[in-house]
Short mmCIF file of C-alpha atoms in Angstrom, two decimals:
data_model
loop_
_atom_site.label_atom_id
_atom_site.label_comp_id
_atom_site.label_asym_id
_atom_site.label_seq_id
_atom_site.Cartn_x
_atom_site.Cartn_y
_atom_site.Cartn_z
CA MET A 1 -42.04 134.87 -34.94
CA ARG A 2 -39.25 132.47 -35.62
CA PRO A 3 -37.55 133.14 -38.98
CA SER A 4 -37.51 129.55 -40.11
CA SER A 5 -37.59 128.35 -43.71
CA VAL A 6 -41.20 127.22 -43.25
CA TYR A 7 -42.33 130.59 -41.88
CA LEU A 8 -40.56 132.56 -44.60
CA GLY A 9 -42.71 131.46 -47.53
CA GLY A 10 -43.52 127.87 -46.68
CA LEU A 11 -41.06 126.47 -49.19
CA LEU A 12 -38.04 124.48 -48.12
CA TRP A 13 -35.02 123.47 -50.15
CA LYS A 14 -33.03 120.75 -48.49
CA VAL A 15 -29.34 120.40 -49.24
CA PRO A 16 -27.69 117.20 -47.96
CA TRP A 17 -24.54 117.78 -45.92
CA LYS A 18 -22.53 115.21 -47.85
CA LEU A 19 -22.41 113.85 -51.40
CA SER A 20 -24.18 110.63 -52.33
CA PRO A 21 -22.20 107.76 -53.94
CA THR A 22 -23.59 108.74 -57.35
CA ARG A 23 -22.50 112.35 -57.00
CA LYS A 24 -19.08 111.19 -55.80
CA ALA A 25 -18.72 108.95 -58.84
CA ASN A 26 -19.68 111.80 -61.15
CA THR A 27 -17.20 114.08 -59.37
CA ARG A 28 -14.40 111.57 -59.95
CA ALA A 29 -15.36 111.30 -63.62
CA ARG A 30 -15.28 115.08 -64.02
CA LEU A 31 -11.83 115.25 -62.40
CA LYS A 32 -10.58 112.59 -64.81
CA LYS A 33 -11.92 114.56 -67.78
CA VAL A 34 -10.02 117.65 -66.68
CA ASP A 35 -6.92 115.48 -66.23
CA ALA A 36 -7.39 114.29 -69.83
CA VAL A 37 -7.56 117.88 -71.11
CA ILE A 38 -4.35 118.83 -69.28
CA GLU A 39 -2.69 115.66 -70.60
CA ALA A 40 -3.74 116.48 -74.17
CA VAL A 41 -2.20 119.94 -73.91
CA ARG A 42 0.95 118.49 -72.35
CA SER A 43 1.38 115.85 -75.05
CA SER A 44 1.07 118.49 -77.76
CA GLY A 45 4.56 119.64 -76.79
CA ILE A 46 3.68 123.30 -76.28
CA GLN A 47 5.24 125.11 -73.34
CA CYS A 48 3.40 127.85 -71.51
CA VAL A 49 2.98 129.21 -67.99
CA ALA A 50 -0.64 128.02 -67.79
CA LEU A 51 0.51 124.46 -68.48
CA ASP A 52 3.21 124.65 -65.80
CA LYS A 53 0.58 125.69 -63.27
CA ALA A 54 -1.90 123.05 -64.45
CA LEU A 55 0.70 120.28 -64.10
CA GLN A 56 1.18 121.22 -60.45
CA LEU A 57 -2.43 120.25 -59.74
CA PRO A 58 -2.83 116.75 -58.30
CA LYS A 59 -4.41 114.16 -60.57
CA GLU A 60 -7.65 112.44 -59.58
CA HIS A 61 -5.90 109.24 -58.47
CA GLU A 62 -3.40 111.26 -56.41
CA MET A 63 -6.09 113.12 -54.49
CA HIS A 64 -7.35 112.13 -51.07
CA PRO A 65 -11.16 111.55 -51.06
CA ARG A 66 -11.39 114.34 -48.50
CA ASP A 67 -10.12 116.78 -51.13
CA LYS A 68 -12.39 115.44 -53.85
CA TYR A 69 -15.66 115.73 -51.91
CA THR A 70 -15.00 118.43 -49.28
CA MET A 71 -13.35 121.83 -49.17
CA PHE A 72 -11.72 123.94 -46.49
CA SER A 73 -14.06 126.19 -44.53
CA ALA A 74 -12.73 128.51 -41.84
CA THR A 75 -16.13 128.98 -40.21
CA THR A 76 -17.33 125.36 -40.00
CA ARG A 77 -16.76 122.93 -37.17
CA GLY A 78 -13.98 120.62 -38.33
CA TYR A 79 -12.87 123.26 -40.87
CA ARG A 80 -14.33 121.28 -43.75
CA LYS A 81 -17.60 121.47 -45.66
CA GLY A 82 -19.05 119.69 -48.68
CA ILE A 83 -17.58 120.82 -51.98
CA HIS A 84 -21.11 120.87 -53.44
CA LYS A 85 -21.78 123.98 -51.36
CA MET A 86 -19.49 125.99 -53.64
CA PRO A 87 -21.37 127.73 -56.45
CA LYS A 88 -20.60 126.30 -59.92
CA TRP A 89 -18.44 123.63 -58.27
CA THR A 90 -19.00 121.24 -61.19
CA ARG A 91 -17.45 123.73 -63.61
CA LEU A 92 -14.60 125.04 -61.44
CA THR A 93 -11.32 123.53 -60.34
CA HIS A 94 -10.81 123.16 -56.61
CA ARG A 95 -8.28 120.45 -55.83
CA VAL A 96 -5.98 121.90 -53.22
CA ASN A 97 -6.89 122.89 -49.66
CA PRO A 98 -4.75 124.45 -46.91
CA LYS A 99 -2.30 121.96 -45.44
CA GLY A 100 -3.28 120.37 -42.17
CA PHE A 101 -7.03 120.86 -42.54
CA MET B 1 0.93 75.73 -90.94
CA ALA B 2 0.12 77.03 -87.44
CA PRO B 3 0.57 80.81 -86.88
CA VAL B 4 3.84 81.82 -85.23
CA ARG B 5 3.45 83.13 -81.69
CA CYS B 6 5.74 85.87 -80.42
CA LEU B 7 6.72 86.34 -76.80
CA ALA B 8 6.22 89.79 -75.33
CA THR B 9 9.89 89.78 -74.35
CA GLU B 10 11.00 89.77 -77.97
CA ALA B 11 12.39 92.99 -79.38
CA ALA B 12 9.87 95.23 -81.15
CA GLN B 13 9.84 95.18 -84.94
CA PRO B 14 11.37 98.25 -86.61
CA LEU B 15 8.79 100.73 -87.96
CA PRO B 16 7.99 100.31 -91.68
CA ALA B 17 9.12 102.90 -94.19
CA ASN B 18 5.72 104.62 -94.36
CA ALA B 19 5.48 105.13 -90.59
CA GLU B 20 4.78 108.82 -91.10
CA SER B 21 1.54 108.13 -92.94
CA ILE B 22 0.48 105.42 -90.47
CA SER B 23 0.85 107.69 -87.41
CA PRO B 24 1.20 111.31 -88.64
CA THR B 25 2.37 114.01 -86.26
CA ASN B 26 -0.43 115.86 -84.54
CA THR B 27 -0.42 119.56 -85.37
CA HIS B 28 -3.88 120.74 -84.28
CA PHE B 29 -6.15 120.81 -81.27
CA LYS B 30 -9.65 119.46 -81.80
CA ILE B 31 -11.69 121.37 -79.22
CA THR B 32 -15.31 120.49 -78.39
CA LEU B 33 -17.39 122.55 -75.96
CA ARG B 34 -19.08 120.16 -73.53
CA ARG B 35 -20.31 122.51 -70.80
CA SER B 36 -21.48 126.08 -71.10
CA ALA B 37 -19.81 129.07 -69.48
CA LEU B 38 -23.08 130.56 -68.29
CA ALA B 39 -22.61 132.41 -65.00
CA LEU B 40 -18.85 131.84 -65.08
CA GLY B 41 -17.91 135.42 -65.87
CA GLU B 42 -17.09 137.56 -68.85
CA LYS B 43 -13.46 136.41 -69.09
CA LYS B 44 -14.34 132.76 -69.76
CA GLN B 45 -17.23 133.64 -72.05
CA LYS B 46 -15.05 135.93 -74.14
CA THR B 47 -12.32 133.30 -74.25
CA LEU B 48 -14.83 130.83 -75.68
CA LEU B 49 -15.79 133.42 -78.30
CA SER B 50 -12.15 133.94 -79.20
CA LEU B 51 -11.79 130.20 -79.75
CA GLY B 52 -14.79 130.27 -82.08
CA LEU B 53 -17.05 128.26 -79.78
CA THR B 54 -20.55 129.70 -79.65
CA ARG B 55 -22.72 126.71 -78.66
CA ARG B 56 -22.40 123.42 -76.77
CA PHE B 57 -21.02 120.39 -78.66
CA GLN B 58 -19.52 122.67 -81.30
CA THR B 59 -16.13 121.48 -82.56
CA VAL B 60 -13.29 123.78 -83.58
CA TYR B 61 -9.79 123.01 -84.90
CA LEU B 62 -6.90 125.21 -83.79
CA PRO B 63 -3.23 124.87 -84.73
CA HIS B 64 -0.79 124.18 -81.91
CA CYS B 65 0.44 127.40 -80.29
CA PRO B 66 0.94 128.70 -76.73
CA SER B 67 -2.03 131.09 -76.94
CA ALA B 68 -4.41 128.28 -77.90
CA ALA B 69 -2.99 126.12 -75.11
CA GLY B 70 -3.51 128.91 -72.58
CA LYS B 71 -7.11 129.41 -73.68
CA ILE B 72 -7.82 125.69 -73.43
CA LEU B 73 -6.37 125.54 -69.92
CA LEU B 74 -8.50 128.48 -68.84
CA LEU B 75 -11.56 126.50 -69.96
CA LYS B 76 -10.32 123.04 -68.99
CA GLU B 77 -13.49 122.21 -67.05
CA LEU B 78 -15.76 123.01 -69.99
CA VAL B 79 -13.95 121.62 -72.97
CA GLU B 80 -12.79 118.30 -74.45
CA VAL B 81 -9.49 118.32 -76.33
CA GLU B 82 -7.84 115.92 -78.75
CA ASN B 83 -4.59 116.22 -80.70
CA VAL B 84 -5.15 115.57 -84.40
CA PRO B 85 -3.01 115.75 -87.56
CA ALA B 86 -3.54 118.43 -90.19
CA SER B 87 -5.37 115.92 -92.42
CA ALA B 88 -8.17 115.64 -89.84
CA VAL B 89 -8.95 119.38 -89.73
CA ARG B 90 -12.43 120.25 -91.00
CA THR B 91 -14.06 123.62 -91.55
CA LYS B 92 -17.59 124.33 -90.35
CA GLN B 93 -19.04 123.60 -93.81
CA GLU B 94 -17.08 120.35 -94.11
CA GLN B 95 -18.30 119.19 -90.70
CA ARG B 96 -21.88 119.90 -91.77
CA GLN B 97 -21.47 117.90 -95.01
CA GLU B 98 -20.10 114.96 -93.04
CA ARG B 99 -23.08 115.03 -90.70
CA LYS B 100 -25.61 114.96 -93.57
CA ALA B 101 -27.18 111.59 -94.38
CA PRO B 102 -27.05 110.45 -98.04
CA LYS B 103 -30.33 111.14 -99.80
CA GLY B 104 -30.58 107.71 -101.40
CA TYR B 105 -30.99 109.14 -104.91
CA VAL B 106 -28.99 111.17 -107.44
CA VAL B 107 -30.61 113.86 -109.59
CA LYS B 108 -29.82 112.99 -113.23
CA GLY B 109 -31.65 115.85 -114.94
CA ASN B 110 -34.51 118.32 -114.75
CA LYS B 111 -37.17 118.40 -117.47
CA LEU B 112 -38.28 121.87 -116.41
CA ARG B 113 -34.85 123.36 -117.19
CA GLU B 114 -34.89 122.19 -120.84
CA SER B 115 -36.40 124.38 -123.59
CA PRO B 116 -40.12 124.96 -122.86
CA TRP B 117 -41.05 124.36 -126.55
CA ASP B 118 -39.65 120.79 -126.55
CA ILE B 119 -42.24 118.07 -126.10
#
């Protein structure tokens, strides 16, 4: 018996290894919305530690496409995998990856 | 007479005397919940509750302060923020009244409320 997805129940969920152009466009739009929120808080003139940390994040136009659509993975060949493989990735912030990868 | 055209290199006109009322200083955050915090953990869900946001697309007005800013930044992926002046702040009831459509009629009186022995 080979424990394949077909054998284990007969149902198969396919997850593409990379994002489609539509998903990439939506990702860029989401990043811009977060940038707008940080900008609104910054322009209010309030100073706080959370804002200092948020301003260190790169903006969407400063990010390399590799960082927008992939994330660091220590166990994958090439040390990168699709960012869509991270649970709740559309509602979390993940902009920075280890340098050199 | 033809309208006068100004070059972009000309110096900007000085602000009129009532500049404050034209562009008042923003004192509040207008926070709208766009995405839910389901499955994001108790911390974010309780932060939303502390902001007064209980359902998606709900709008809440908070005065500028570091605690409000910190809460917004914790929820920056879920929320839409705008800086507004104090004149734009609306309570929940006021927001509801603004959403209501006009009925198209005005009730002038009620015959049933007058004395029952009048004909």
